[in-house]
CSV table of N, CA and C in Angstrom, one decimal:
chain,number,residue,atom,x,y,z
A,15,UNK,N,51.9,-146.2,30.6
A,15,UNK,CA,51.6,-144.8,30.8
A,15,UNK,C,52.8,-144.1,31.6
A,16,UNK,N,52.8,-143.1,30.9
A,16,UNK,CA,54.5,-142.4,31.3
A,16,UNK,C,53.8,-141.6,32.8
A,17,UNK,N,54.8,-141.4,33.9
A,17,UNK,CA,54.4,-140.4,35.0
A,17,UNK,C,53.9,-138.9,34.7
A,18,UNK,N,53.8,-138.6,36.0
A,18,UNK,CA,53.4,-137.2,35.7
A,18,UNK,C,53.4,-136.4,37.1
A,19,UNK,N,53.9,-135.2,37.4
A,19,UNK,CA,53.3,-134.3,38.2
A,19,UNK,C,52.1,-133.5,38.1
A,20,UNK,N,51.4,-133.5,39.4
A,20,UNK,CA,50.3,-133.0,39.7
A,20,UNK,C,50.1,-131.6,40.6
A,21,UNK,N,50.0,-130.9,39.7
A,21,UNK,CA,50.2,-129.5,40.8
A,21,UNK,C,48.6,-128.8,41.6
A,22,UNK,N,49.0,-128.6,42.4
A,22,UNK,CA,47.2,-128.7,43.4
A,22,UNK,C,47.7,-127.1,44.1
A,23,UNK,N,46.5,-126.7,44.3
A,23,UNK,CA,46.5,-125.5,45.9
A,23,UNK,C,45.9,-125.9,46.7
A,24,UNK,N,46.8,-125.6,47.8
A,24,UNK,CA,46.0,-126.2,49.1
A,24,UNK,C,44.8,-125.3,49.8
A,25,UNK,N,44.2,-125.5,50.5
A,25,UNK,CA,43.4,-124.5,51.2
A,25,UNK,C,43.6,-123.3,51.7
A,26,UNK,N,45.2,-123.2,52.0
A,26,UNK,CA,45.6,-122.1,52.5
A,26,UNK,C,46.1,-120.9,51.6
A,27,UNK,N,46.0,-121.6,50.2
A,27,UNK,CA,46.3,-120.9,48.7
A,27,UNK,C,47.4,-121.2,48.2
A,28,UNK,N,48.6,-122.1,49.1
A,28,UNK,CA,49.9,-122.4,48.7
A,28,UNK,C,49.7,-123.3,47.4
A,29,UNK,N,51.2,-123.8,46.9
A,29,UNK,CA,50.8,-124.9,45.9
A,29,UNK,C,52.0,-125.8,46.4
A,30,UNK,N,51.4,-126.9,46.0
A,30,UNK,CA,52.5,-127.8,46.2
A,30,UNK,C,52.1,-128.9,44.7
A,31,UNK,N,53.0,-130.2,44.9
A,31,UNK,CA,53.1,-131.2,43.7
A,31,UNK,C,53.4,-132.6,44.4
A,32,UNK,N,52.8,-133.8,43.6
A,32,UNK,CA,53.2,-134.9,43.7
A,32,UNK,C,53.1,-135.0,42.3
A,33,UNK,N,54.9,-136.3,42.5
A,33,UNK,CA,55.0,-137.3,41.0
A,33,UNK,C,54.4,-137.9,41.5
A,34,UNK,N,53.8,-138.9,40.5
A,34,UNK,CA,52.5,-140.0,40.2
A,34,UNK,C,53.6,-140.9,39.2
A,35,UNK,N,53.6,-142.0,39.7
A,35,UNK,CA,54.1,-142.8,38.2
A,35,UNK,C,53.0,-143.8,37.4
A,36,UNK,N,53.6,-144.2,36.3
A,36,UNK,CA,52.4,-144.7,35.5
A,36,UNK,C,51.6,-145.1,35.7
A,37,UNK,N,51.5,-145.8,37.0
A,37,UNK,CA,50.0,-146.7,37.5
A,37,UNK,C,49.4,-145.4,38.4
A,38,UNK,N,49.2,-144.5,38.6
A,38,UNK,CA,48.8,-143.5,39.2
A,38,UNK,C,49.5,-142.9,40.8
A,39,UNK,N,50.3,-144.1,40.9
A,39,UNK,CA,50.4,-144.0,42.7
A,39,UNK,C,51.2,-143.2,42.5
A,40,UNK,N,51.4,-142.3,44.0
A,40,UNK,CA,51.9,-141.3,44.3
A,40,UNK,C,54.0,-141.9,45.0
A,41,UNK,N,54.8,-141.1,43.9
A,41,UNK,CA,55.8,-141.4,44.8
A,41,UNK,C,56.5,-140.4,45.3
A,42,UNK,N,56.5,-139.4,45.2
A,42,UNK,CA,56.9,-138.3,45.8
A,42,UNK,C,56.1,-136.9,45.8
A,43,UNK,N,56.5,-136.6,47.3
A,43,UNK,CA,55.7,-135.1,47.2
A,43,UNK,C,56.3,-133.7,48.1
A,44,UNK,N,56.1,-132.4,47.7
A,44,UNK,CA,56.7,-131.1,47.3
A,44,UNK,C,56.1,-130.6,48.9
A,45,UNK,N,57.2,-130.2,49.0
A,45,UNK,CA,56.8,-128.9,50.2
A,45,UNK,C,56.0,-127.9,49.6
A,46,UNK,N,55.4,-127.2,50.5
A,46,UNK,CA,54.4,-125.9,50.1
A,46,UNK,C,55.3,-124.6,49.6
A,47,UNK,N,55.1,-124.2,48.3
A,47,UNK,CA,55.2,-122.9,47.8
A,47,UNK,C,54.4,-121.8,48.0
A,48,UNK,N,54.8,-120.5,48.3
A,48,UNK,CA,54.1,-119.4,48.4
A,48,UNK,C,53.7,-119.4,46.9
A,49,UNK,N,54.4,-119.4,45.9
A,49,UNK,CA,53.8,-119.3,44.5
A,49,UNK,C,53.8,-120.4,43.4
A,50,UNK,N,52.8,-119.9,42.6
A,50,UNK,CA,53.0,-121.1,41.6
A,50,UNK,C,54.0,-121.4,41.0
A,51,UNK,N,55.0,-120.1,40.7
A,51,UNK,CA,56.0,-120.5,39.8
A,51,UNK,C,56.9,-120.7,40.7
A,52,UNK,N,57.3,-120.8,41.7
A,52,UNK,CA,58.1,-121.3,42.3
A,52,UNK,C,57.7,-122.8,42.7
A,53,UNK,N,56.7,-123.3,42.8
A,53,UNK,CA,56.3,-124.7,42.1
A,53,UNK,C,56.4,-125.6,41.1
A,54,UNK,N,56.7,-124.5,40.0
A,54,UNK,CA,56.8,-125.1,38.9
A,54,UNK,C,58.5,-125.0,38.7
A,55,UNK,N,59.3,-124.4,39.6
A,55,UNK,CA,61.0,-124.7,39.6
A,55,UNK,C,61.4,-125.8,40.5
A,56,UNK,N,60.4,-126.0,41.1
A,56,UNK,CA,60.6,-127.2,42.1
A,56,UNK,C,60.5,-128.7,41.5
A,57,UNK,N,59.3,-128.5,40.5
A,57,UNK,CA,59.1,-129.3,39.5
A,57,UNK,C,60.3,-129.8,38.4
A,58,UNK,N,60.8,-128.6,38.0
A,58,UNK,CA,62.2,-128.5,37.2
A,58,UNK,C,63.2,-128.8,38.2
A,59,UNK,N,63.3,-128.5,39.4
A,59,UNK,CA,64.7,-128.8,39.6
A,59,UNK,C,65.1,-130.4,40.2
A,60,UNK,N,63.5,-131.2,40.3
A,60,UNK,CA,63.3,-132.4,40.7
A,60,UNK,C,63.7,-133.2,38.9
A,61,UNK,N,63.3,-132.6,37.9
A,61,UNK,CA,63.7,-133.5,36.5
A,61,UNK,C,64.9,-133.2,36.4
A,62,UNK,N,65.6,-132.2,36.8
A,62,UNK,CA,67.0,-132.0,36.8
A,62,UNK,C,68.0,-132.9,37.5
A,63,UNK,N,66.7,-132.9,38.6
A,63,UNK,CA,68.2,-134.0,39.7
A,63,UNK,C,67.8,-135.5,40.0
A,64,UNK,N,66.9,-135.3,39.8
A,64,UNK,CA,66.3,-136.8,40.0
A,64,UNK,C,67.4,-138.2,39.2
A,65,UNK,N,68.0,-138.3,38.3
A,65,UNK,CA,68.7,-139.1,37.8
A,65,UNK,C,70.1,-139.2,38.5
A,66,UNK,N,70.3,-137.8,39.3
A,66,UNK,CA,72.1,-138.4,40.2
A,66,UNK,C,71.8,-139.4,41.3
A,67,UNK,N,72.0,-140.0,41.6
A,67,UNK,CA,71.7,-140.8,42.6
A,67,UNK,C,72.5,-140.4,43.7
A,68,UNK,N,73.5,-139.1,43.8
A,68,UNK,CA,74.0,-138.6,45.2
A,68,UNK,C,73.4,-137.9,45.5
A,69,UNK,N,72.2,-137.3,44.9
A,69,UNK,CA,71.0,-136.3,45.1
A,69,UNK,C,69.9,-137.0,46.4
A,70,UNK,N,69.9,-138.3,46.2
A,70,UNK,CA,68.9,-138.8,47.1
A,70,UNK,C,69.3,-139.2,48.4
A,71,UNK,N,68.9,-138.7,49.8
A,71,UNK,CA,68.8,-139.4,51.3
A,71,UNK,C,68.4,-140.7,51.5
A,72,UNK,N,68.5,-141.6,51.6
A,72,UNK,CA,67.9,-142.6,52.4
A,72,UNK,C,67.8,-142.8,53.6
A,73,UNK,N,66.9,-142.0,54.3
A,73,UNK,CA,66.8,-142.3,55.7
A,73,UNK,C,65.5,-143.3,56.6
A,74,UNK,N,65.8,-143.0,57.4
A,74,UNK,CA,64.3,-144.0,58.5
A,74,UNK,C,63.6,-142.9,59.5
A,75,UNK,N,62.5,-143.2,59.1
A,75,UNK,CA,61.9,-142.6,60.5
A,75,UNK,C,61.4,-143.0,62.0
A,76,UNK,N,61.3,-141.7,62.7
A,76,UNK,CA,61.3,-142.5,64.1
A,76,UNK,C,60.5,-143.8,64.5
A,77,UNK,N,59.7,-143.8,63.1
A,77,UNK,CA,58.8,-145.5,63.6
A,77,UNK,C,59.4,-146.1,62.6
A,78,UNK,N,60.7,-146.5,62.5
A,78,UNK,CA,61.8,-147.3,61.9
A,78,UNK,C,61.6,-147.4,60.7
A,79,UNK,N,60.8,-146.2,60.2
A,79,UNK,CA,60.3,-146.9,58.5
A,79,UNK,C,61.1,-146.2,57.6
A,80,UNK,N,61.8,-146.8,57.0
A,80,UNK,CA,62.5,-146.0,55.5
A,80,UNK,C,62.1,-145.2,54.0
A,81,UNK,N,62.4,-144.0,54.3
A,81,UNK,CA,61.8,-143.3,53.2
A,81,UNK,C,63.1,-142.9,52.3
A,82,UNK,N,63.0,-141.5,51.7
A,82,UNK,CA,63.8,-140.9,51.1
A,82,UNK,C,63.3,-139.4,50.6
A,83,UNK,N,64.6,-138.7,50.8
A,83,UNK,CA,64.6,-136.9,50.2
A,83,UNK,C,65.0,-137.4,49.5
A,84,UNK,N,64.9,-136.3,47.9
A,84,UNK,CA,65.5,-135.9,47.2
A,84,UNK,C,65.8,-134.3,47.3
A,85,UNK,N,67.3,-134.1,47.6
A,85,UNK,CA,68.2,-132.7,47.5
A,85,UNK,C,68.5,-132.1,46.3
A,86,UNK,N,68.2,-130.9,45.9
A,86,UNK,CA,68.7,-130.2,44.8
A,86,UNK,C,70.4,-129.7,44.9
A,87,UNK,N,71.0,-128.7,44.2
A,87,UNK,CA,72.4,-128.5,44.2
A,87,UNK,C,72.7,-127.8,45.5
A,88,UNK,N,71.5,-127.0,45.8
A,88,UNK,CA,72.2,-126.2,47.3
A,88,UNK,C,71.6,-127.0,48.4
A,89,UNK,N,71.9,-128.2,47.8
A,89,UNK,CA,71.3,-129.1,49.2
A,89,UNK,C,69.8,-128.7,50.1
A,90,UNK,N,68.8,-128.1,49.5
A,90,UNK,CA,67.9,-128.4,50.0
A,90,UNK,C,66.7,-129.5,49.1
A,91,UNK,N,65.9,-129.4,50.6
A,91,UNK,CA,65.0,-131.3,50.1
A,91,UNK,C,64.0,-129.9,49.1
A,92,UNK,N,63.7,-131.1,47.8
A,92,UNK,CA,62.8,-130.8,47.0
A,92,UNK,C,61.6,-131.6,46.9
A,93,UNK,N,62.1,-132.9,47.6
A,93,UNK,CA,60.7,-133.8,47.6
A,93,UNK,C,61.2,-134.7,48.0
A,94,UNK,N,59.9,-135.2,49.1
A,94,UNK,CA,60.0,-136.5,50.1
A,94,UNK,C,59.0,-137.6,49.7
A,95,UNK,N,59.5,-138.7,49.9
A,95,UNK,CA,58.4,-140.0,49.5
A,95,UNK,C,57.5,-140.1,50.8
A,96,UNK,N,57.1,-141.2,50.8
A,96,UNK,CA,56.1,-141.9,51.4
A,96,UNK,C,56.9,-142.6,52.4
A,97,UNK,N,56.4,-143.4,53.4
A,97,UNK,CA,57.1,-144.0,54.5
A,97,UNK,C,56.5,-145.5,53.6
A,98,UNK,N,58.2,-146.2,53.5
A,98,UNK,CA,58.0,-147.8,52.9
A,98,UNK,C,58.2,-148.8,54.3
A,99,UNK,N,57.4,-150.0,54.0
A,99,UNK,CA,57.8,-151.0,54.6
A,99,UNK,C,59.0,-151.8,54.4
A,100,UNK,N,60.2,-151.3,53.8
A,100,UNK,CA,61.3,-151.8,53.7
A,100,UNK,C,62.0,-150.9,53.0
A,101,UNK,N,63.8,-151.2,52.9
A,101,UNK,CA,64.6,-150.8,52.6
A,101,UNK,C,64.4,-150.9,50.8
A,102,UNK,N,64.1,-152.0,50.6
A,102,UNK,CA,64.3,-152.3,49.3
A,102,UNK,C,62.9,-152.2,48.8
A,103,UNK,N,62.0,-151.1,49.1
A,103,UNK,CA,60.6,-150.7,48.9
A,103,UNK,C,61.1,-149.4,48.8
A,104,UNK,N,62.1,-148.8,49.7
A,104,UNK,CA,62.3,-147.5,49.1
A,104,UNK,C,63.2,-147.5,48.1
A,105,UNK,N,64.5,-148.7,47.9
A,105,UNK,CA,64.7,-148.4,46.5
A,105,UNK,C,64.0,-148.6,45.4
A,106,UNK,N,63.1,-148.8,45.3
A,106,UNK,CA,62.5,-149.2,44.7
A,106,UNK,C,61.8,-148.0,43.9
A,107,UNK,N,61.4,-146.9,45.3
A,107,UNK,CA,61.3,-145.9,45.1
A,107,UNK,C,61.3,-144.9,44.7
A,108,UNK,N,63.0,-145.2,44.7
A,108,UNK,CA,64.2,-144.1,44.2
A,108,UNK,C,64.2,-144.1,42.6
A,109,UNK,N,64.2,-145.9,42.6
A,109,UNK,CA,64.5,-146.3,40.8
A,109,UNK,C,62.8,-145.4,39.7
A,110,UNK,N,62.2,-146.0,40.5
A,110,UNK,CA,60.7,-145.4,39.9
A,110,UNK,C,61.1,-143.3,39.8
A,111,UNK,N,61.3,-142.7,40.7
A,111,UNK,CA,61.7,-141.3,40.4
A,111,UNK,C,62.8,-141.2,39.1
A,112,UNK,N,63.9,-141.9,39.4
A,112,UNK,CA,64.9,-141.7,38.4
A,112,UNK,C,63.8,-142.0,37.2
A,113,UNK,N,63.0,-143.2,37.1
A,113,UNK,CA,62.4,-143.3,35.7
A,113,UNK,C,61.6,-142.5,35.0
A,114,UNK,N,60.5,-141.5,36.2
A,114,UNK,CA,59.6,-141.1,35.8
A,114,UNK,C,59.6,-139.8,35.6
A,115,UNK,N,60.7,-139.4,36.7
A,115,UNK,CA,60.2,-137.6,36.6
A,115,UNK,C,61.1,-136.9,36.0
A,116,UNK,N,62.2,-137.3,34.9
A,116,UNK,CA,62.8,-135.9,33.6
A,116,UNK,C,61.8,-135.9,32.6
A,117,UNK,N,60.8,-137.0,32.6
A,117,UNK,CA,60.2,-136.5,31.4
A,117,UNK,C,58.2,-136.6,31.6
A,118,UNK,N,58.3,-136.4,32.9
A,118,UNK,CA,57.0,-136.1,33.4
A,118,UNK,C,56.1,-134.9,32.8
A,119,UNK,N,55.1,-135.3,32.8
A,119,UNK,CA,54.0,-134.0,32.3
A,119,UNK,C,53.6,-133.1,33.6
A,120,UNK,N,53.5,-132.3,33.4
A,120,UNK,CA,52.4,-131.6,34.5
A,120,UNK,C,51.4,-131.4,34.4
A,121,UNK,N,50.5,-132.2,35.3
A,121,UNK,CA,49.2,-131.5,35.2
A,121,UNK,C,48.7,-130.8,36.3
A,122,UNK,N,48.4,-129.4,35.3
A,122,UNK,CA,48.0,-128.7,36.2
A,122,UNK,C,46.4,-128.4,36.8
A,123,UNK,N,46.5,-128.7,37.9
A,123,UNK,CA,45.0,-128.5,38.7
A,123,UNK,C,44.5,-127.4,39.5
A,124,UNK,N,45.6,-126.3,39.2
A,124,UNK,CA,45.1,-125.1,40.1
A,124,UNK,C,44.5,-124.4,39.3
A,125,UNK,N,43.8,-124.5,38.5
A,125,UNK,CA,43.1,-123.5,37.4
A,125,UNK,C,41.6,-123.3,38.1
């Protein structure tokens, strides 16, 4: 089963997105949009960049755990993972995005 984006509104009316890869799990997810279509460029500019690999952070957080941004062209984050229990759980991470999200579906759930 190929990935997919999932686009949701939050209760506050924003929208945001997670990619899901083929087994359903969640590997990345979208800061809050004031609008839908600007959710849905965030979506495009994550299939856009997702394949450079100087696009993505690999950082730790303050409870030593390693995650990862992914940055668009003007350098801001378009979407942050999950906190991994290791280095090589977040590349893991990275390789699963590169796989899944240029040719991801959207499904959309704000209807």
């Amino acid at each position: 089963m190929a990935g997919k984006f999932e686009l949701k509104t939050a209760k506050s009316g924003q929208f945001h997105f997670n990619l899901l890869a083929g087994n359903g799990q969640i590997i990345m997810q979208s800061e809050m949009y004031e609008s839908k279509a600007s959710a849905l460029n965030g979506i495009a500019s994550i299939q856009k960049n997702a394949a450079d690999d100087a696009r993505y952070d690999r950082l730790v957080s303050k409870s030593e755990k390693p995650y990862f941004v992914l940055k668009a062209g003007n350098h801001q984050v378009i979407g942050q993972s999950q906190m991994y229990e290791s280095e090589a759980g977040r590349d893991n991470g990275i390789e699963s995005v590169k796989k899944n999200a240029p040719e991801a579906t959207v499904d959309d759930q704000t209807a």
